[in-house]
Coordinates of C-alpha atoms and ligand atoms in Angstrom, one line a residue:
M1 CA -90.8 155.7 -106.0
L2 CA -91.6 159.0 -104.5
R3 CA -94.1 157.4 -102.1
R4 CA -91.2 155.4 -100.5
I5 CA -89.7 158.5 -98.9
K6 CA -91.1 159.2 -95.7
P7 CA -92.3 162.7 -94.5
L8 CA -89.1 162.9 -92.3
G9 CA -87.1 162.1 -95.1
W10 CA -88.5 164.8 -97.1
L11 CA -87.7 167.2 -94.4
V12 CA -84.1 166.2 -94.5
I13 CA -83.8 166.6 -98.3
L14 CA -85.3 170.1 -98.0
A15 CA -83.1 171.1 -95.1
I16 CA -79.9 169.9 -97.3
M17 CA -81.1 171.9 -100.2
G18 CA -81.8 175.0 -98.3
L19 CA -78.3 174.7 -96.7
F20 CA -76.7 174.3 -100.2
L21 CA -78.5 177.5 -101.1
T22 CA -77.8 179.6 -98.2
G23 CA -75.6 177.8 -95.9
I24 CA -72.5 177.5 -98.1
S25 CA -72.2 181.2 -98.7
H26 CA -72.5 181.8 -94.8
L27 CA -69.9 178.9 -94.2
V28 CA -67.6 180.6 -96.6
S29 CA -68.1 184.1 -95.4
G30 CA -67.8 183.0 -91.8
Q31 CA -71.0 184.4 -90.4
T32 CA -72.4 182.9 -87.3
Q33 CA -75.6 180.9 -87.9
T34 CA -77.4 179.6 -84.9
A35 CA -79.3 176.3 -84.8
A36 CA -82.5 178.2 -84.3
N37 CA -82.5 179.5 -87.8
L38 CA -82.2 175.8 -89.2
P39 CA -85.4 174.1 -90.2
N40 CA -85.1 171.2 -87.7
R41 CA -83.0 171.1 -84.5
E42 CA -83.8 167.6 -83.9
T43 CA -82.1 166.2 -86.9
D44 CA -78.5 165.5 -87.6
I45 CA -77.5 167.1 -90.8
Q46 CA -74.0 166.7 -92.2
L47 CA -72.7 168.3 -95.4
K48 CA -69.3 167.8 -97.0
D49 CA -67.9 169.4 -100.3
K50 CA -64.7 170.2 -101.9
L51 CA -64.1 173.5 -103.7
P52 CA -61.1 174.6 -105.6
S53 CA -58.6 177.1 -104.0
K54 CA -56.4 179.8 -105.5
Y55 CA -53.6 177.2 -105.4
P56 CA -53.8 174.6 -108.1
D57 CA -52.4 171.8 -106.0
I58 CA -54.7 172.7 -103.0
S59 CA -58.4 172.1 -102.7
M60 CA -60.5 173.3 -99.9
G61 CA -62.9 170.7 -98.1
I62 CA -65.8 172.2 -96.2
E63 CA -67.7 170.3 -93.6
M64 CA -70.8 171.4 -91.9
K65 CA -72.7 169.3 -89.1
V66 CA -75.7 170.3 -87.3
S67 CA -77.1 168.5 -84.4
G68 CA -79.6 169.4 -81.9
T69 CA -77.0 170.7 -79.4
Y70 CA -74.3 172.1 -81.5
Q71 CA -73.0 172.9 -85.1
I72 CA -69.6 172.4 -86.5
R73 CA -68.2 174.2 -89.4
V74 CA -64.8 173.2 -90.7
Q75 CA -62.4 174.2 -93.7
Q76 CA -59.9 171.5 -94.4
P77 CA -57.2 172.0 -97.1
S78 CA -56.4 169.1 -99.2
T79 CA -52.9 168.3 -100.8
K80 CA -51.5 165.8 -103.4
S81 CA -50.1 164.0 -100.2
T82 CA -52.3 161.7 -98.3
T83 CA -49.8 161.4 -95.6
I84 CA -50.3 165.2 -95.1
N85 CA -54.0 165.1 -95.7
D86 CA -54.3 162.5 -93.0
M87 CA -52.2 164.5 -90.6
L88 CA -54.3 167.6 -90.9
G89 CA -57.5 165.4 -90.9
D90 CA -56.3 163.9 -87.6
W91 CA -55.9 167.3 -86.0
I92 CA -59.2 168.5 -87.3
D93 CA -60.9 165.3 -85.8
N94 CA -59.3 165.8 -82.5
Q95 CA -60.7 169.4 -82.3
K96 CA -64.0 168.3 -83.2
D97 CA -64.0 165.3 -80.7
S98 CA -62.9 167.5 -77.9
F99 CA -65.7 170.1 -78.7
I100 CA -68.4 167.4 -79.0
D101 CA -67.2 165.9 -75.7
K102 CA -67.5 169.2 -74.1
F103 CA -71.1 169.9 -75.3
A104 CA -72.5 166.4 -75.4
D105 CA -74.3 166.8 -72.1
I106 CA -75.7 170.2 -72.7
S107 CA -79.7 170.1 -72.7
E108 CA -81.3 170.9 -76.1
D109 CA -83.5 173.3 -74.5
D110 CA -80.8 175.7 -74.5
E111 CA -81.6 178.9 -76.4
E112 CA -78.5 178.8 -78.6
A113 CA -76.6 175.8 -79.8
A114 CA -72.8 175.7 -79.3
S115 CA -70.6 176.1 -82.3
L116 CA -67.1 175.2 -83.5
K117 CA -65.6 177.0 -86.6
I118 CA -62.4 176.1 -88.0
S119 CA -61.3 178.1 -90.9
V120 CA -57.9 178.1 -92.6
T121 CA -55.8 180.6 -94.6
T122 CA -53.4 179.1 -96.9
E123 CA -50.1 180.8 -97.9
Q124 CA -47.6 179.4 -100.6
I125 CA -44.0 179.7 -99.3
A126 CA -42.2 177.8 -102.0
S127 CA -43.3 175.8 -105.0
D128 CA -44.3 172.9 -103.0
S129 CA -44.6 174.4 -99.4
Y130 CA -47.4 176.0 -97.6
N131 CA -48.4 177.6 -94.4
F132 CA -51.8 176.4 -93.3
I133 CA -53.1 178.8 -90.7
F134 CA -56.1 177.5 -88.7
T135 CA -58.2 179.6 -86.6
Q136 CA -60.4 178.0 -84.3
E137 CA -63.5 179.7 -82.8
E138 CA -65.8 178.3 -80.3
S139 CA -69.3 180.0 -79.6
D140 CA -67.8 181.4 -76.2
Q141 CA -65.6 183.4 -78.4
S142 CA -62.4 181.9 -77.6
T143 CA -60.0 181.7 -80.5
E144 CA -56.9 179.7 -81.0
T145 CA -54.4 179.5 -83.9
K146 CA -52.8 176.3 -85.1
V147 CA -50.3 176.6 -87.9
F148 CA -49.0 173.5 -90.1
T149 CA -46.0 174.6 -92.3
I150 CA -45.9 171.9 -94.8
D151 CA -43.4 170.6 -97.4
V152 CA -45.8 168.6 -99.6
K153 CA -43.1 167.2 -101.8
H154 CA -41.2 165.6 -98.8
E155 CA -44.5 165.0 -97.0
R156 CA -43.4 166.5 -93.8
E157 CA -44.0 169.4 -91.5
L158 CA -41.4 171.9 -91.4
E159 CA -39.6 172.5 -88.0
L160 CA -38.2 175.6 -86.4
E161 CA -34.8 174.2 -86.9
D162 CA -35.3 174.1 -90.6
I163 CA -35.9 177.9 -90.5
L164 CA -33.6 179.2 -87.6
K165 CA -30.6 178.4 -85.9
M166 CA -32.0 177.9 -82.6
D167 CA -29.1 179.2 -80.4
D168 CA -29.0 181.7 -77.7
A169 CA -28.2 184.5 -80.0
T170 CA -31.4 183.7 -82.1
M171 CA -33.6 183.4 -79.0
K172 CA -32.3 186.9 -77.9
T173 CA -33.0 188.6 -81.3
L174 CA -36.6 186.9 -81.4
R175 CA -37.4 188.1 -78.0
E176 CA -36.1 191.7 -78.6
Q177 CA -38.1 191.7 -81.9
T178 CA -41.2 190.2 -80.4
E179 CA -41.2 193.0 -77.6
A180 CA -40.7 195.7 -80.3
S181 CA -43.5 194.4 -82.3
L182 CA -45.8 194.2 -79.4
V183 CA -44.9 197.8 -78.3
E184 CA -45.6 198.9 -81.9
Q185 CA -48.9 197.1 -82.0
G186 CA -49.9 198.6 -78.7
S187 CA -50.3 195.2 -77.1
S188 CA -49.1 194.7 -73.7
V189 CA -47.8 191.2 -72.8
S190 CA -46.4 190.6 -69.4
D191 CA -42.8 189.8 -68.9
D192 CA -43.9 186.5 -67.2
M193 CA -45.8 185.6 -70.1
L194 CA -42.6 186.4 -72.5
D195 CA -40.4 184.4 -70.2
R196 CA -42.6 181.4 -70.5
L197 CA -42.9 181.9 -74.1
F198 CA -39.0 182.0 -74.8
S199 CA -38.1 179.3 -72.3
D200 CA -40.0 176.7 -74.6
S201 CA -39.8 177.1 -78.3
S202 CA -41.4 173.6 -78.8
A203 CA -44.7 175.1 -77.8
W204 CA -44.5 177.9 -80.3
T205 CA -47.2 178.5 -83.0
W206 CA -45.4 180.2 -85.9
S207 CA -45.3 180.6 -89.6
I208 CA -42.7 181.7 -92.2
N209 CA -42.7 183.4 -95.6
R210 CA -40.4 185.7 -97.5
E211 CA -41.5 188.8 -95.6
A212 CA -41.8 187.5 -91.9
F213 CA -41.4 185.0 -89.3
T214 CA -44.5 185.3 -87.5
L215 CA -45.4 184.1 -83.9
Y216 CA -48.9 183.7 -82.8
I217 CA -49.3 184.2 -79.1
D218 CA -52.5 183.2 -77.4
D219 CA -53.6 185.7 -75.0
D220 CA -56.9 185.4 -73.1
S221 CA -59.6 184.9 -75.8
T222 CA -57.6 186.4 -78.7
T223 CA -54.4 185.4 -80.5
L224 CA -51.8 188.1 -81.0
K225 CA -50.0 187.9 -84.3
V226 CA -46.4 189.1 -84.1
P227 CA -44.8 189.4 -87.5
L228 CA -41.0 189.6 -87.2
P229 CA -39.6 191.1 -90.4
I230 CA -37.2 188.6 -92.2
E231 CA -34.5 191.2 -92.5
S232 CA -34.2 191.5 -88.9
L233 CA -33.4 187.7 -88.7
Y234 CA -30.8 187.4 -91.6
L235 CA -28.1 186.3 -89.1
H236 CA -30.2 183.6 -87.7
L237 CA -31.6 181.8 -90.8
T238 CA -30.5 178.4 -91.4
E239 CA -27.9 178.1 -94.5
D240 CA -30.6 176.1 -96.5
I241 CA -33.3 178.7 -96.0
D242 CA -33.6 179.4 -99.7
E243 CA -34.5 175.7 -100.1
I244 CA -37.2 176.0 -97.7
I245 CA -38.9 179.3 -98.6
D246 CA -39.0 181.3 -101.9
I247 CA -36.5 184.1 -101.3
S248 CA -35.5 186.5 -104.1
A249 CA -31.9 186.5 -105.4
E250 CA -31.6 190.1 -103.9
Q251 CA -32.7 188.7 -100.5
K252 CA -30.2 186.0 -100.7
Q253 CA -27.4 188.5 -101.4
E254 CA -28.6 190.7 -98.6
I255 CA -28.4 187.7 -96.3
N256 CA -24.8 186.8 -97.4
D257 CA -23.7 190.4 -96.9
T258 CA -25.1 190.8 -93.4
I259 CA -23.4 187.5 -92.3
E260 CA -20.1 188.5 -94.0
A261 CA -20.4 192.0 -92.2
E262 CA -21.1 190.4 -88.9
K263 CA -18.0 188.0 -89.3
E264 CA -16.0 191.1 -89.9
R265 CA -17.2 192.8 -87.0
I266 CA -16.5 189.7 -84.7
R267 CA -13.0 189.5 -86.3
K268 CA -12.2 193.3 -85.7
E269 CA -13.5 193.0 -82.1
E270 CA -11.3 190.2 -81.5
E271 CA -8.3 191.8 -82.9
Q272 CA -9.0 194.8 -80.7
R273 CA -9.4 192.8 -77.7
K274 CA -6.3 191.0 -78.2
E275 CA -4.4 194.3 -78.9
Q276 CA -5.7 195.6 -75.5
E277 CA -4.7 192.6 -73.6
K278 CA -1.2 192.7 -75.0
R279 CA -1.1 196.6 -74.1
K280 CA -2.3 195.8 -70.6
A281 CA 0.2 193.0 -69.9
E282 CA 2.8 195.5 -71.0
E283 CA 1.5 198.1 -68.5
R284 CA 1.2 195.6 -65.8
A285 CA 4.8 194.3 -66.1
K286 CA 6.1 198.0 -66.2
Q287 CA 4.2 198.9 -63.1
Q288 CA 5.2 195.7 -61.2
K289 CA 8.8 196.2 -61.9
N290 CA 8.8 199.5 -60.4
A291 CA 7.3 198.1 -57.2
P292 CA 9.7 196.6 -54.6
T293 CA 9.5 192.8 -53.8
H294 CA 7.2 191.7 -51.2
N295 CA 6.9 188.8 -49.0
S296 CA 3.5 187.2 -49.3
D297 CA 3.8 185.3 -45.9
G298 CA 3.5 188.6 -44.0
K299 CA 0.8 191.3 -43.4
Y300 CA 0.2 193.5 -46.4
V301 CA -2.1 196.4 -47.3
A302 CA -3.0 198.4 -50.5
L303 CA -3.1 202.2 -49.9
T304 CA -5.2 204.0 -52.4
F305 CA -5.5 207.7 -53.1
D306 CA -8.5 209.2 -55.1
D307 CA -9.4 212.3 -56.6
G308 CA -6.1 213.8 -57.4
P309 CA -3.7 214.6 -58.6
S310 CA -3.5 217.8 -56.6
A311 CA -0.7 220.2 -57.0
E312 CA -0.7 221.0 -53.2
V313 CA -1.3 217.6 -51.4
T314 CA -0.1 215.1 -53.9
P315 CA 3.5 215.9 -53.5
R316 CA 3.3 215.7 -49.8
V317 CA 1.8 212.3 -50.0
L318 CA 4.5 211.2 -52.5
D319 CA 7.1 212.4 -49.8
A320 CA 5.6 210.6 -47.0
L321 CA 5.4 207.3 -49.1
A322 CA 9.0 207.7 -50.2
Q323 CA 10.2 207.8 -46.5
H324 CA 8.9 204.3 -46.1
D325 CA 9.8 203.3 -49.7
A326 CA 5.9 202.4 -49.9
K327 CA 4.2 202.0 -53.2
A328 CA 0.5 203.0 -53.3
T329 CA -2.1 203.3 -56.1
F330 CA -3.5 206.7 -57.3
F331 CA -6.9 206.7 -58.9
M332 CA -6.7 209.9 -60.9
I333 CA -9.4 212.1 -62.2
G334 CA -9.0 212.6 -65.9
N335 CA -9.6 216.5 -65.7
Q336 CA -7.1 216.7 -62.7
A337 CA -4.4 214.8 -64.6
K338 CA -5.0 217.2 -67.5
A339 CA -4.8 220.4 -65.2
H340 CA -1.7 219.1 -63.2
P341 CA 0.3 216.9 -65.6
K342 CA 3.6 217.6 -63.8
T343 CA 2.2 216.4 -60.5
A344 CA 0.7 213.3 -62.4
Q345 CA 4.1 212.7 -63.9
Q346 CA 5.8 212.7 -60.4
V347 CA 3.5 210.0 -59.2
A348 CA 4.2 207.7 -62.2
A349 CA 8.1 208.5 -61.9
A350 CA 8.0 207.5 -58.3
G351 CA 6.8 204.0 -59.4
H352 CA 3.3 204.1 -57.9
E353 CA 0.4 202.4 -59.7
I354 CA -2.0 204.6 -61.5
G355 CA -5.8 204.0 -61.8
N356 CA -8.6 205.7 -63.3
H357 CA -11.5 207.7 -61.5
T358 CA -13.3 209.0 -64.6
V359 CA -13.1 212.2 -66.3
D360 CA -15.0 214.4 -63.8
H361 CA -16.1 212.1 -60.9
A362 CA -19.2 211.0 -62.6
D363 CA -21.6 208.5 -61.2
L364 CA -21.2 205.7 -63.6
S365 CA -24.4 203.9 -62.5
K366 CA -26.6 206.9 -63.8
L367 CA -25.0 206.6 -67.4
N368 CA -25.9 204.8 -70.5
P369 CA -23.2 202.5 -72.0
Q370 CA -21.7 205.2 -74.3
G371 CA -21.7 207.8 -71.3
I372 CA -19.8 205.2 -69.4
R373 CA -17.5 204.6 -72.2
N374 CA -16.7 208.3 -72.5
E375 CA -16.1 208.8 -68.9
I376 CA -13.7 206.0 -68.8
G377 CA -12.0 206.1 -72.1
Q378 CA -11.5 210.0 -72.3
S379 CA -10.1 209.8 -68.6
A380 CA -7.6 207.0 -69.6
D381 CA -6.7 209.4 -72.5
S382 CA -5.7 212.2 -70.3
I383 CA -4.1 210.2 -67.7
E384 CA -2.1 208.5 -70.6
Q385 CA -1.1 211.7 -72.1
A386 CA 0.1 213.2 -68.7
T387 CA 1.9 210.1 -67.3
G388 CA 2.7 207.7 -70.4
I389 CA 0.6 205.0 -68.5
R390 CA -2.9 203.9 -69.6
P391 CA -4.8 202.7 -66.6
Y392 CA -6.7 199.6 -66.5
F393 CA -7.8 199.8 -63.0
I394 CA -11.2 201.6 -62.6
R395 CA -12.3 203.1 -59.4
P396 CA -16.0 204.1 -59.8
P397 CA -16.7 207.3 -58.1
Y398 CA -18.9 206.9 -54.9
G399 CA -18.4 203.1 -55.4
A400 CA -21.3 203.2 -57.6
F401 CA -21.7 200.7 -60.6
N402 CA -24.0 198.4 -62.3
D403 CA -24.1 195.6 -64.8
T404 CA -23.7 198.1 -67.5
V405 CA -20.3 199.3 -65.9
T406 CA -19.1 195.8 -65.2
N407 CA -20.0 195.0 -68.9
D408 CA -17.8 198.0 -70.2
A409 CA -15.0 196.8 -67.9
A410 CA -15.2 193.4 -69.2
T411 CA -15.2 194.4 -72.8
Q412 CA -12.3 196.8 -72.2
G413 CA -10.3 194.3 -70.3
D414 CA -10.4 196.7 -67.2
T415 CA -10.7 195.8 -63.7
L416 CA -13.1 197.4 -61.0
I417 CA -11.4 198.2 -57.7
L418 CA -13.6 199.1 -54.6
W419 CA -12.2 199.2 -51.1
S420 CA -12.7 197.4 -47.8
V421 CA -11.4 200.2 -45.4
D422 CA -12.7 203.8 -45.8
S423 CA -10.5 206.2 -43.9
L424 CA -13.4 208.7 -43.9
D425 CA -10.8 211.3 -44.6
W426 CA -13.2 213.1 -46.9
Q427 CA -15.7 213.4 -43.9
S428 CA -13.3 214.0 -41.0
K429 CA -10.8 216.1 -42.6
N430 CA -8.8 215.5 -39.4
A431 CA -5.5 213.6 -39.4
N432 CA -6.0 211.9 -36.0
A433 CA -9.5 210.7 -36.9
V434 CA -8.0 209.3 -40.2
I435 CA -5.4 207.4 -38.3
R436 CA -7.8 206.2 -35.8
E437 CA -10.3 204.9 -38.4
I438 CA -7.7 202.9 -40.1
Q439 CA -6.1 201.6 -37.1
E440 CA -9.6 200.2 -36.0
E441 CA -10.6 198.8 -39.5
I442 CA -7.2 197.5 -40.8
T443 CA -6.5 193.9 -41.7
S444 CA -4.2 192.2 -44.0
G445 CA -5.3 192.2 -47.6
A446 CA -7.2 195.3 -47.1
I447 CA -7.7 198.1 -49.7
V448 CA -7.7 201.5 -48.0
L449 CA -9.5 204.5 -49.5
M450 CA -8.0 207.8 -48.9
H451 CA -7.8 211.1 -51.0
D452 CA -4.6 213.0 -52.0
I453 CA -6.6 216.2 -52.0
H454 CA -7.1 216.9 -48.3
P455 CA -4.1 218.3 -46.5
S456 CA -5.3 216.6 -43.3
T457 CA -4.7 213.2 -45.2
A458 CA -1.2 214.2 -46.0
D459 CA -0.8 215.3 -42.3
A460 CA -1.9 211.8 -41.1
L461 CA 0.4 209.9 -43.4
P462 CA 3.8 209.9 -41.6
Q463 CA 2.3 208.6 -38.2
L464 CA 0.0 206.2 -40.0
L465 CA 2.8 204.7 -42.1
D466 CA 5.1 204.3 -39.0
W467 CA 2.4 202.5 -37.2
L468 CA 1.5 200.3 -40.0
E469 CA 5.2 199.5 -40.6
A470 CA 5.4 198.6 -36.7
Q471 CA 2.5 196.4 -37.0
G472 CA 4.3 194.3 -39.7
Y473 CA 2.4 195.6 -42.8
Q474 CA 4.0 195.8 -46.2
F475 CA 2.9 198.4 -48.6
V476 CA 1.7 196.9 -52.0
T477 CA 0.1 198.1 -55.0
V478 CA -3.4 197.0 -56.0
S479 CA -2.1 194.8 -58.9
Q480 CA 0.3 193.2 -56.2
L481 CA -2.5 192.6 -53.7
L482 CA -4.7 191.0 -56.5
E483 CA -1.8 188.8 -57.6
M484 CA -1.4 187.6 -54.1
E485 CA -5.1 186.9 -53.7
G486 CA -5.2 185.2 -57.1
Q487 CA -7.8 187.7 -58.2
N488 CA -7.6 188.4 -62.1
G489 CA -11.0 189.0 -63.4
V490 CA -13.0 192.2 -64.0
G491 CA -13.9 192.5 -60.3
P492 CA -15.2 194.4 -58.6
Y493 CA -12.4 193.6 -55.9
Y494 CA -12.9 195.0 -52.5
G495 CA -9.9 193.7 -50.5
N496 CA -10.2 192.0 -47.0
V497 CA -12.3 193.3 -44.3
K498 CA -11.6 192.7 -40.6
Ligands
LIG1 NI1 -13.7 210.0 -55.6

């Protein structure tokens, strides 16, 4: 009987035995083995075996194939479900086929054979669910990760939507957490790459367990593993998450507490917003009642005075305006209102509109959100204390604002007011120059910037107001002007330019 086996057959048997003795340990430990070390490059050798794993319901299939030009080593988990096993098998077959296609034409004379290694890490996430995390390495060192998160009982692959409420808030948190995790790992991933990653969640490679939701980001030839702690995602987990992954009773309680706290926060914020809206509507009504009626068919202009009140100049400005029964808007500095409460009161008592120009003329565009809030909020407090009016119009000093300033105004229900005509009174400090500048630039619907701290501005007013009236201009407050223009958002509003 032995005589029937040809010499070549003996060689194959010997090779297979050799592989069993040494190859398996290499296969499992993951060392690279080149074809040159194998007994016969000319011969195709194929090995398959099944080993138990640490999970009773999962066994681990191993396969090794050596041909003249390549070698393939694959680990394949096997579950109780044939549907799942077929799915995993199909994916592995695909990887093998495309690898073989790639190396089929390579000459057998090459020094080193190409190799493909697919290994798998198994994680149990619930009694009958697992993460199968495949790592695929090719001889050119490129590695890729593919994860199957499988519910074996229901014979299906879990989807992102089973784990997370995939809305904008979730995406925002995931991106923030990812960026934080990358910084912590010292990995740099470009914004472009993150933009791409977060624009299409269907392309994600991810896994989930009770500790973390993990993203696998393929970057050049390596895969970055980005674990996002499950606690940071409590608000974004699906309601049935405890049916999907094993979480402790404690964790379940923490999740519920976090959601309740968030609901309460939103409720309070909404309540606060409504309260502010009501208060602002009351202020608006109060200030508009003080202003004379206007004819929206004619020409109109909103005169505004910044940086006061000044004990010396503001009363003179008030006198000039009173001569024409003109109402204007005063953007007060909080510290000035505090220093000259009587003057501030006079402005309010004369029925002028009052706006907010920060505590101390700060450049809001250079502050963080809390700094902006302090500048505007504390100034509003001082102005309200002096005049009884809480201003909701904000004029940012230097006209300097950014998205953070606009966001603050939006949250508070405030409106940003800039200007379309700069009298340049702060520069010229000359009454004639102020009049000339405004005469040149004025148009109906303009918001004119002046300052009730320069005596020259007070000097200019009598002649300026006479001229404007002669030109047919009505004097309106900023809120009247916005109403006529149908502008009622957060702004910024500039008024009309010529
Ligand atoms: Ni100013």
